[in-house]
XYZ file of N, CA, C and O in Angstrom:
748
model
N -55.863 37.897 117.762
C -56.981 38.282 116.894
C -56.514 39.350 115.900
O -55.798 40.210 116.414
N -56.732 39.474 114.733
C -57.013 40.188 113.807
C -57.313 41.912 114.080
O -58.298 42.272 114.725
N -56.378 42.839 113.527
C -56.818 44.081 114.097
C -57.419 44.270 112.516
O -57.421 43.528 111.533
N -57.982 45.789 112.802
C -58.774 46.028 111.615
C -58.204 46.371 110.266
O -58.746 46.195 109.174
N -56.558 47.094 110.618
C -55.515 47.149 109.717
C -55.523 45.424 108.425
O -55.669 45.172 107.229
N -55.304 44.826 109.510
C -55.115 43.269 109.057
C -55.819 42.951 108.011
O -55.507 42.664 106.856
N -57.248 43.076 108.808
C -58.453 42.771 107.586
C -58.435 43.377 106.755
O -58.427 42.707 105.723
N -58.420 44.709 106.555
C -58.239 46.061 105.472
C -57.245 44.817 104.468
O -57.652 43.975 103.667
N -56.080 45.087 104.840
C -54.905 44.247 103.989
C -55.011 43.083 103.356
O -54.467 42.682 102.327
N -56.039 42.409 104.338
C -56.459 40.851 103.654
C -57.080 40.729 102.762
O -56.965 39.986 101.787
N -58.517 42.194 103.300
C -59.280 42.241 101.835
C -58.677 43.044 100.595
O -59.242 43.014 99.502
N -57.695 43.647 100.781
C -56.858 44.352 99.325
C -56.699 43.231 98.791
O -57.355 43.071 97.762
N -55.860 42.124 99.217
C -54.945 41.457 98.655
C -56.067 40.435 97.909
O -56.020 40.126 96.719
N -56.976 40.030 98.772
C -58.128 39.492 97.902
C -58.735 39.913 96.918
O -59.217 39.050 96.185
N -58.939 41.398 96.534
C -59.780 41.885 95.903
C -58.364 41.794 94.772
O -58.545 41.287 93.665
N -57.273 42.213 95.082
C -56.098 42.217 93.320
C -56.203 40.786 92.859
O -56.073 40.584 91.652
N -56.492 39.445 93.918
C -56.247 38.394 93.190
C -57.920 38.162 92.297
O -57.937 37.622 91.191
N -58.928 38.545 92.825
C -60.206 38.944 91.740
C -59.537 39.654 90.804
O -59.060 39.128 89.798
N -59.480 40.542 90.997
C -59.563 41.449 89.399
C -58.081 40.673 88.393
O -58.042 40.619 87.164
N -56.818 40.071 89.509
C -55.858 39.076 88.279
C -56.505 38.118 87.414
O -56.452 37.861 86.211
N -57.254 37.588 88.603
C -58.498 35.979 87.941
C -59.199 36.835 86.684
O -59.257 36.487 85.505
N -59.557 37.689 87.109
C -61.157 38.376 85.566
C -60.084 38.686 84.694
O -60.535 38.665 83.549
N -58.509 39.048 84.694
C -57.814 39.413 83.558
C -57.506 37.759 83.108
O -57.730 37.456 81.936
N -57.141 37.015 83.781
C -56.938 35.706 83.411
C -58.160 35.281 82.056
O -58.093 35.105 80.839
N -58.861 35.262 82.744
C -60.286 34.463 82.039
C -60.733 35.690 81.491
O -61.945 35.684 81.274
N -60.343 36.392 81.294
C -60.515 37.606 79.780
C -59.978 37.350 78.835
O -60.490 37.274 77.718
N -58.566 37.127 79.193
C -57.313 36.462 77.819
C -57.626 35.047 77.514
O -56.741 34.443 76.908
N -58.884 34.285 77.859
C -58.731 33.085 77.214
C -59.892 33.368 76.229
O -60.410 32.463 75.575
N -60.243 34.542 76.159
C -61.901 34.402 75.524
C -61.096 35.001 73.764
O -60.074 35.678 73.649
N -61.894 34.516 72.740
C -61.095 34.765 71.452
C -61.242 35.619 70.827
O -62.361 35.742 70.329
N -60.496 36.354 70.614
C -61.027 37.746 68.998
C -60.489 37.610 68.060
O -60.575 36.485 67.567
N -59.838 38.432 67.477
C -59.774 38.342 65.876
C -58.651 37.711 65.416
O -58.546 37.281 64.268
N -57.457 37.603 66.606
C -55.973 37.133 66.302
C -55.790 36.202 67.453
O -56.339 36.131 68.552
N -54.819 35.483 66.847
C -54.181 33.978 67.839
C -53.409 34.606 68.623
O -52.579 35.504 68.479
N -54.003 33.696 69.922
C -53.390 33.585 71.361
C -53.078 32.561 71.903
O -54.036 31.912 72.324
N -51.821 32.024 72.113
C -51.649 30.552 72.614
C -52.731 30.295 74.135
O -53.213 29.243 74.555
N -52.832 31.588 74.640
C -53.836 31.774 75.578
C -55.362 31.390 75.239
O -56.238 31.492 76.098
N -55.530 31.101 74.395
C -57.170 31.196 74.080
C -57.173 29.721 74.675
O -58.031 29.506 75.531
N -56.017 28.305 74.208
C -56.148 27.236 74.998
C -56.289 27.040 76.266
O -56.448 25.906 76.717
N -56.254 28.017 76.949
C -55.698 28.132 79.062
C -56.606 27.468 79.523
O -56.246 26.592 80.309
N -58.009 27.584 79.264
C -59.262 26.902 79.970
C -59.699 25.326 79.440
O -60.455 24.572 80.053
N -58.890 24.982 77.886
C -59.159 23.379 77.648
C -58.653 22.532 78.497
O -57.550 22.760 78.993
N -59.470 21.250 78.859
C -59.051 20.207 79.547
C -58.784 19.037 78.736
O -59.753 18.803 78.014
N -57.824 18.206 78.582
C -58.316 17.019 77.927
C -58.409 15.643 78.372
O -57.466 15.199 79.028
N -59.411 14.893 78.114
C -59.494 13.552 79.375
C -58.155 12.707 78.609
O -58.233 12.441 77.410
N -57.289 12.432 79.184
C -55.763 11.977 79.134
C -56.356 10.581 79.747
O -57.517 10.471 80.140
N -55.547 9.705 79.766
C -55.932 8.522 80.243
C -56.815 8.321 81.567
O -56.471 7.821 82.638
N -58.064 8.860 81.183
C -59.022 9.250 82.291
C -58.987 10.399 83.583
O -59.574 10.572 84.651
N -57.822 11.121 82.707
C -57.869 12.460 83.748
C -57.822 13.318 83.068
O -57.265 13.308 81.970
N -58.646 14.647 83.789
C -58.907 15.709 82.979
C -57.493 16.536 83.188
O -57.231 17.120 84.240
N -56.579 16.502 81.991
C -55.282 16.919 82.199
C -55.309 18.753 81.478
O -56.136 18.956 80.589
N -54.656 19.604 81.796
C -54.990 20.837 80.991
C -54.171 20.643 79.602
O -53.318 19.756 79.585
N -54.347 21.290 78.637
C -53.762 20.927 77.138
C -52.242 21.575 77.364
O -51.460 21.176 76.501
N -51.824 22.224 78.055
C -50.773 23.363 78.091
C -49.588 21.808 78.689
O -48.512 21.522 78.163
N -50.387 20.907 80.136
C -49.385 20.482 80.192
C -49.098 18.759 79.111
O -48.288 17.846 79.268
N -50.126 18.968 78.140
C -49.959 17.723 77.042
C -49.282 18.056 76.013
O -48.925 17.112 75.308
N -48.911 19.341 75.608
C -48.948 19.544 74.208
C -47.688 21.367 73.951
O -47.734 22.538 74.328
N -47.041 20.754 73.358
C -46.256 23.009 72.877
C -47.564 23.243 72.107
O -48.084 22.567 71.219
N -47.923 24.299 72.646
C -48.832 25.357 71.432
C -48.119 26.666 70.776
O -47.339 27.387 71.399
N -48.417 26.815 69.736
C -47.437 27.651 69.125
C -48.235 28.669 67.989
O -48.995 28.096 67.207
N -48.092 30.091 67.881
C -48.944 30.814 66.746
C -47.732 31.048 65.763
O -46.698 31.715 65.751
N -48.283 30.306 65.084
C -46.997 30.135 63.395
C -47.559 31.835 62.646
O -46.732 32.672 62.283
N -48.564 31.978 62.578
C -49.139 32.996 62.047
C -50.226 33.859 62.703
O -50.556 33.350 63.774
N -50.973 35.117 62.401
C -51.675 36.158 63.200
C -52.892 34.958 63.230
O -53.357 34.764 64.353
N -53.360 34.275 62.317
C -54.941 33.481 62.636
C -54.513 31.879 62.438
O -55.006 31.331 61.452
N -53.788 31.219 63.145
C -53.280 30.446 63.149
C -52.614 29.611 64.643
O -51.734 30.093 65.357
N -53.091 28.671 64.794
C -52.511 28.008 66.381
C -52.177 26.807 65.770
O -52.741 26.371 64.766
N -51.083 26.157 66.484
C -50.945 24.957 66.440
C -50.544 24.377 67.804
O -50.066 25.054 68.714
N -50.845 22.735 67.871
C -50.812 21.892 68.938
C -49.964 21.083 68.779
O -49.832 20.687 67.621
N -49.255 20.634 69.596
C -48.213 19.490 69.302
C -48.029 19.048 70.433
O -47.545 19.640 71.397
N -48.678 17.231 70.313
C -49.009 16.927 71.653
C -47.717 15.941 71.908
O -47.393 15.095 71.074
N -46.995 16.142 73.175
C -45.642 15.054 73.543
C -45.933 13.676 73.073
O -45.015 12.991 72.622
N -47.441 13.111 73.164
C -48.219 11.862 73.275
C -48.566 11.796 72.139
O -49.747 12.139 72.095
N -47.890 11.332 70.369
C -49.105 10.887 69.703
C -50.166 10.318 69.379
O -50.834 10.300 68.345
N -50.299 9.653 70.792
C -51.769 8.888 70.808
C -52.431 9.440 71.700
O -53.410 8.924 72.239
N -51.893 10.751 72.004
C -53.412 11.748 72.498
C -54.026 12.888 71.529
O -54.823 13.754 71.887
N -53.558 12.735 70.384
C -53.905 13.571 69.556
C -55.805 14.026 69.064
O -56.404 15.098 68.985
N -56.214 12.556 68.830
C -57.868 12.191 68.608
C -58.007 13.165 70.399
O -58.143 14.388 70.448
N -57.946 12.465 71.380
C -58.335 13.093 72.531
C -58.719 14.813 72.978
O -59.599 15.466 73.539
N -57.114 15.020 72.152
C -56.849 16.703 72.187
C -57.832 17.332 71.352
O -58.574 18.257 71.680
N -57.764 16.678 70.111
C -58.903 17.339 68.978
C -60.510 17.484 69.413
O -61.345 18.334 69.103
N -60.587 16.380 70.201
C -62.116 16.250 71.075
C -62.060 17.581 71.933
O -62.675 18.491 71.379
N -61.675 17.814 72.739
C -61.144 18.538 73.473
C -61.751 19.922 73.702
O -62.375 20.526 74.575
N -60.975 20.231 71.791
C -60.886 21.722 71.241
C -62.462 21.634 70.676
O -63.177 22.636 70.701
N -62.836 20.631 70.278
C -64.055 20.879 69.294
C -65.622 21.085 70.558
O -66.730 21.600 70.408
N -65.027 20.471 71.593
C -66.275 20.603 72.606
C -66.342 21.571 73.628
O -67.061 21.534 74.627
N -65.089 22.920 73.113
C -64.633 24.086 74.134
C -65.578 24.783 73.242
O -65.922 24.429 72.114
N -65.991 25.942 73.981
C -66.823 27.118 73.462
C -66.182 27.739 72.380
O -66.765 28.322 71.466
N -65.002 27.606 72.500
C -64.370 28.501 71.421
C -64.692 28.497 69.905
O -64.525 29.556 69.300
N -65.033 27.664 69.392
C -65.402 27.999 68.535
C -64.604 27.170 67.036
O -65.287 27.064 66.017
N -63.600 26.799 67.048
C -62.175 26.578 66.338
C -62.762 24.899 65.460
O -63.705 24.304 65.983
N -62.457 24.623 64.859
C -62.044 23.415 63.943
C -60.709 22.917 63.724
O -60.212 23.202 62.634
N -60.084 22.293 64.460
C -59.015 21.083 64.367
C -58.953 20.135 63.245
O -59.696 19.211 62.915
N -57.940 20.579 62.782
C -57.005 19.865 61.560
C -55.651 19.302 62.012
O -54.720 19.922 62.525
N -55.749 17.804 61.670
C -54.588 17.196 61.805
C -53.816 16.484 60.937
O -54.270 16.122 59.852
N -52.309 16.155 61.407
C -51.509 15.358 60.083
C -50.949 14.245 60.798
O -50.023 13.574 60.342
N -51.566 14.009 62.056
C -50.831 12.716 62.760
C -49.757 13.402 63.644
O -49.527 12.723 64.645
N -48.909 14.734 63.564
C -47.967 14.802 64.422
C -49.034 16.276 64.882
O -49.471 16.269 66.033
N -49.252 16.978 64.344
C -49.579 18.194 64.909
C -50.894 18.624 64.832
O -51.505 18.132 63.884
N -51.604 19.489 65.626
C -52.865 19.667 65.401
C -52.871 21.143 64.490
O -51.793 21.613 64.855
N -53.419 22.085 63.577
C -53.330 23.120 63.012
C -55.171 23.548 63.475
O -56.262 22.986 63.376
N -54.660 24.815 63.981
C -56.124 25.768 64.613
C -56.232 26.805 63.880
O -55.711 27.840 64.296
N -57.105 26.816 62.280
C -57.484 28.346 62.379
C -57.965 28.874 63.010
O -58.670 28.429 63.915
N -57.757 30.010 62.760
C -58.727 31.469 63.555
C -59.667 32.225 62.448
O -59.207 33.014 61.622
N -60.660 31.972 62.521
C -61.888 32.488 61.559
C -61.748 33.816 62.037
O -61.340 34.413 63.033
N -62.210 34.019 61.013
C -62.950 35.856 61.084
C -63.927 35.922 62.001
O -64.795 35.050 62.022
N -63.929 36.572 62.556
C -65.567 36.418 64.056
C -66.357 37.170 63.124
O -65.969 38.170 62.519
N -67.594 36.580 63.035
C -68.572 37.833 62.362
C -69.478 38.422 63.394
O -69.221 38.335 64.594
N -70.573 39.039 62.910
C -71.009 40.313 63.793
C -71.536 39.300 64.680
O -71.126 39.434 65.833
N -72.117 38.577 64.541
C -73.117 37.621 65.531
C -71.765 37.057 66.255
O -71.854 37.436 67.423
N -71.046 36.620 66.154
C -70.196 35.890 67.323
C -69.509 36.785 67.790
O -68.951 36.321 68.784
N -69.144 38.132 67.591
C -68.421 39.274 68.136
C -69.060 39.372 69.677
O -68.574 39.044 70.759
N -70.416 39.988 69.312
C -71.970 39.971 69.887
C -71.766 39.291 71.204
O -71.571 39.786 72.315
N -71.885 37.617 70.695
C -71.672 36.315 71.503
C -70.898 36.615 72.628
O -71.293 36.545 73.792
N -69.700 36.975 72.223
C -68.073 36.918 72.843
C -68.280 38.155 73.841
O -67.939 38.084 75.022
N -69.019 39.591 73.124
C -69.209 40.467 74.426
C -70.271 40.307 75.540
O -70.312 41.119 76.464
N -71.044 39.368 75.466
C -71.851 38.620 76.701
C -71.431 37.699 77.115
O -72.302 37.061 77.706
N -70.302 37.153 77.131
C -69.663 35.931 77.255
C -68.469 37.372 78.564
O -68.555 37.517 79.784
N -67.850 37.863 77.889
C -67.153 38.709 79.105
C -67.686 39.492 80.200
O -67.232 39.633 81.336
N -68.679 39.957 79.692
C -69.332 40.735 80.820
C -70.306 40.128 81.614
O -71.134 40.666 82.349
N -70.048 38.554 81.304
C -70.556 37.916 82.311
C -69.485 37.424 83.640
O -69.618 37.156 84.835
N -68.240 37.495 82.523
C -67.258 37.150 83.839
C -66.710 38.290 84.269
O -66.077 38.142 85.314
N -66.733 39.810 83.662
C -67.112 40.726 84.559
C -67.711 40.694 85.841
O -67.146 40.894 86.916
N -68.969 40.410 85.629
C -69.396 40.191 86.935
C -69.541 38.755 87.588
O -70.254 38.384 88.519
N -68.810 38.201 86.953
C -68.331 37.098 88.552
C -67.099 37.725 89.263
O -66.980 37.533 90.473
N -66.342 38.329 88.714
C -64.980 38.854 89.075
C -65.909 40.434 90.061
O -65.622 40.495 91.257
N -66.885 41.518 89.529
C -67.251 42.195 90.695
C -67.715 41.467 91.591
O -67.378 41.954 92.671
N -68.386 40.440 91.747
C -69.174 39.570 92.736
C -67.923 39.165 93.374
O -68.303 39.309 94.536
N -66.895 38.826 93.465
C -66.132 38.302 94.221
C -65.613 39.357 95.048
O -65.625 39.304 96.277
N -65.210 40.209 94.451
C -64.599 41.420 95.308
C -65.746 42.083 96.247
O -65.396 42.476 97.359
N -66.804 42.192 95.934
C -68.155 42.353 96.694
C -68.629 41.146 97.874
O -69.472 41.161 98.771
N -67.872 40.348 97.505
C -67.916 39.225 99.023
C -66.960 39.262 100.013
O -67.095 38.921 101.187
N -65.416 39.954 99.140
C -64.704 40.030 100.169
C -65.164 41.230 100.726
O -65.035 41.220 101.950
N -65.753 42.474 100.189
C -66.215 43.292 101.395
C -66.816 43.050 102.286
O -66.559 43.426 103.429
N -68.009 42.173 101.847
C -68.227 41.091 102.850
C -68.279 40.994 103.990
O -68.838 41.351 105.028
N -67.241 40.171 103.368
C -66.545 39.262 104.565
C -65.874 39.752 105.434
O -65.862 39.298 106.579
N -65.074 40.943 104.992
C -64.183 42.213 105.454
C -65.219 42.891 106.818
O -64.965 42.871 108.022
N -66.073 43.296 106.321
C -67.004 44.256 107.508
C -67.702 43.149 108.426
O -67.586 43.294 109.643
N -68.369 42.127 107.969
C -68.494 41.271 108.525
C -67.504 40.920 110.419
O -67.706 40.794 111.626
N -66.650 40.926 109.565
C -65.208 40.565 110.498
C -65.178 41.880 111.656
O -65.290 41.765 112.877
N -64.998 43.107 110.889
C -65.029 44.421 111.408
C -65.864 44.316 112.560
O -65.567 44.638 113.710
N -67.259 43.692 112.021
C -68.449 43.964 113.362
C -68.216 43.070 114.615
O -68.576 43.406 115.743
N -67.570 41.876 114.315
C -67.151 40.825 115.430
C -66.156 41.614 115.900
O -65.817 41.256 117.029
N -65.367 42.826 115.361
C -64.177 43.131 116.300
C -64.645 43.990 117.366
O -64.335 43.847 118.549
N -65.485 44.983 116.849
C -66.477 45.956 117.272
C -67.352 45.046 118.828
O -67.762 45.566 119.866
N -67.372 43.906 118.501
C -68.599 43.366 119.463
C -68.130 42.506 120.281
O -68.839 41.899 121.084
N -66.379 42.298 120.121
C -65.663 41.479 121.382
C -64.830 43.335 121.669
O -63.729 43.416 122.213
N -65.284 44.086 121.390
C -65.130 45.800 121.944
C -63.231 45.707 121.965
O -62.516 46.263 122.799
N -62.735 44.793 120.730
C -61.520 45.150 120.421
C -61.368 46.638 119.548
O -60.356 47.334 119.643
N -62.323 46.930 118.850
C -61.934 48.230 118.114
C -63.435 48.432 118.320
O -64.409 47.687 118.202
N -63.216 50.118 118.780
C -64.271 51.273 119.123
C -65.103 51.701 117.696
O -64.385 51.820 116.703
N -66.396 51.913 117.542
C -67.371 52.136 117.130
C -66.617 53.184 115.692
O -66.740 52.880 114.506
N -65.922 54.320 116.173
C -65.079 55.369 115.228
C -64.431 54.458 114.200
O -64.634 54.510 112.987
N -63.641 53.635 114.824
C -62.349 52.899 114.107
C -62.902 51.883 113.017
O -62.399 51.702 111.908
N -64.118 51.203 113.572
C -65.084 50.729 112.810
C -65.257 51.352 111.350
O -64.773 50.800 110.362
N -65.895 52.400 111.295
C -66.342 53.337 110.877
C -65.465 53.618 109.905
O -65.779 53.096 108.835
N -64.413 54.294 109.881
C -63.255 54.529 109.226
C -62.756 53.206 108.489
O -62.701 53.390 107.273
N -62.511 52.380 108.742
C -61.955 50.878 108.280
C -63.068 50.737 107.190
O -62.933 50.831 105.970
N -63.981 50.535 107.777
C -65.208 50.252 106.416
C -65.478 51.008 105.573
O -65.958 50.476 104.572
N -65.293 52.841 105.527
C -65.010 53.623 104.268
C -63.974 52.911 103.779
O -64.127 52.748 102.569
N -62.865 52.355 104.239
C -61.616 52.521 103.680
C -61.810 50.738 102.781
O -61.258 50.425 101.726
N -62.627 49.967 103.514
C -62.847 48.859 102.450
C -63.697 48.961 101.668
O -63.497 48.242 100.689
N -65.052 49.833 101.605
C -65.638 50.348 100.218
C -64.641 50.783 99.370
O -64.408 50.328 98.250
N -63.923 51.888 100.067
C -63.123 52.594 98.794
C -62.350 51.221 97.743
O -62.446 50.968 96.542
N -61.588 50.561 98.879
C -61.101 49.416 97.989
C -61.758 48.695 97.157
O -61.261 48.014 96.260
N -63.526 48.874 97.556
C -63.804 48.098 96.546
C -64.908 48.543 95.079
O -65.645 47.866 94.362
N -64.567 49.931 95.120
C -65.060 50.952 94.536
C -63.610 51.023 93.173
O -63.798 51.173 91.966
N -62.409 50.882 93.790
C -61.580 50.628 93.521
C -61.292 49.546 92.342
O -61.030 49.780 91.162
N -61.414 48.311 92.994
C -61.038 47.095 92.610
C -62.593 46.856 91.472
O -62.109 46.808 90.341
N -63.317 46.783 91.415
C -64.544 46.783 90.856
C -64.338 47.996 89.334
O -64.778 47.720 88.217
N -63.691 49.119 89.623
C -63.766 49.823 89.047
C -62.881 49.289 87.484
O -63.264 49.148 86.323
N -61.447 49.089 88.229
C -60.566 48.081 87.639
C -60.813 46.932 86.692
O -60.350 46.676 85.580
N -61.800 46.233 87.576
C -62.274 44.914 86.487
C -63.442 45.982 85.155
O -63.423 45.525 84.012
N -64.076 46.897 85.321
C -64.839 47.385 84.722
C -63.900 47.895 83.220
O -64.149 47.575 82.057
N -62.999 48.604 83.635
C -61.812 49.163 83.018
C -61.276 47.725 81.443
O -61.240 47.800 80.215
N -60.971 46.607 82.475
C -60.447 45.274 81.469
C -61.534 45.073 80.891
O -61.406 44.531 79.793
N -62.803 45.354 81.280
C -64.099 44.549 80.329
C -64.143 46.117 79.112
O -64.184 46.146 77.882
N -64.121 46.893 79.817
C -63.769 48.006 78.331
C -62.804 47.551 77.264
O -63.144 47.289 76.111
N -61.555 47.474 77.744
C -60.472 47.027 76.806
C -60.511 45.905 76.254
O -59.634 45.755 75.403
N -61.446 44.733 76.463
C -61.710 43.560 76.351
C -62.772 43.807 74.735
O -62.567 43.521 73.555
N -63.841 44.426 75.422
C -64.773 44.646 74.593
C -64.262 45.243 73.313
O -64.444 44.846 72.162
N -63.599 46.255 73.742
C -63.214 46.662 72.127
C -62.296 46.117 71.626
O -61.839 46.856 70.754
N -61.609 44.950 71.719
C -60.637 44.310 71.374
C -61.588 42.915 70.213
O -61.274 42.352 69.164
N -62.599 42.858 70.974
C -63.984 41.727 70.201
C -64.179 42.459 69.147
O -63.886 42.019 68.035
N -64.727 43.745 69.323
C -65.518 44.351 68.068
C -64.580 44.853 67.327
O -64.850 45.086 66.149
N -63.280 45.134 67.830
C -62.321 45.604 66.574
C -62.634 44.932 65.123
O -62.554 43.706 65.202
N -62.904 45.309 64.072
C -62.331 44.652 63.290
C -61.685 44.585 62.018
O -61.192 43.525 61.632
């Protein structure tokens, strides 16, 4: 069985892979300059499978507001362009038959706006997750407590010590939605 050390450790390690995920799906959301990252979350239906664009296509930023696509498949090109135009992002696809060309518009105040309720919503899916592994964490704690593997004290102590982690880890994702945010409204 699981000592309380264990769980402590299990839920750290859970709570860094939350707050990696909320930095993940922070860098796909768009601001003012090209990120080959802004593609990370497109899917494209490939010969009836939803394939990700990263493994169809080199994406490449030729310039600061500028993406391009270049799909291995030239007859997934129409597909890819579908793709981009039905992602939130926002973008208009231009093609020449070999490559796809992505500007990057100017965000104006209203889609800046957009984009900072759009993160601080996955803000808090990313605190909500780390808030389940506490959870799940004390949860666990009380079954150890109640097969009287660890004493009432030890309890006690373990579960400050997984708040703190998640006072911690919460705090962290709060931190990226700052740097996030002002990275939207820069302009």
């Amino acid at each position: 069985m699981a000592t309380a050390e264990e769980l402590i450790n299990s839920a750290r390690d859970r709570m860094v892979k939350s707050v990696e995920h909320a930095r993940v799906e922070f860098a796909t959301v768009r601001t003012g300059r090209a990120s080959a990252s802004l593609l990370d979350r497109i899917e494209v239906d490939y010969y009836g499978t939803q394939t990700p664009l990263r493994q169809l296509s080199t994406i490449n930023v030729p310039e600061p507001r500028m993406l391009t696509v270049q799909p291995f498949d030239p007859s997934s090109i129409k597909a890819i362009e579908k793709a981009i135009q039905e992602s939130d992002l926002g973008l208009t696809p231009s093609n020449d038959g070999k490559l796809i060309r992505l500007p990057i518009p100017q965000l104006t105040e209203e889609r800046r706006k957009e984009l900072v309720k759009v993160v601080r919503g996955m803000a808090e899916e990313g605190r909500v997750a780390v808030r389940n592994v506490r959870r799940d964490a004390i949860h666990h704690l009380k079954e150890l407590v109640d097969k009287s593997e660890v004493g009432k004290d030890e309890e006690h102590r373990a579960e400050e010590r997984v708040q703190k982690l998640t006072d911690d880890h919460t705090k962290k994702i709060d931190e990226l939605l700052e740097r996030k945010e002002a990275e939207i409204l820069e302009v």
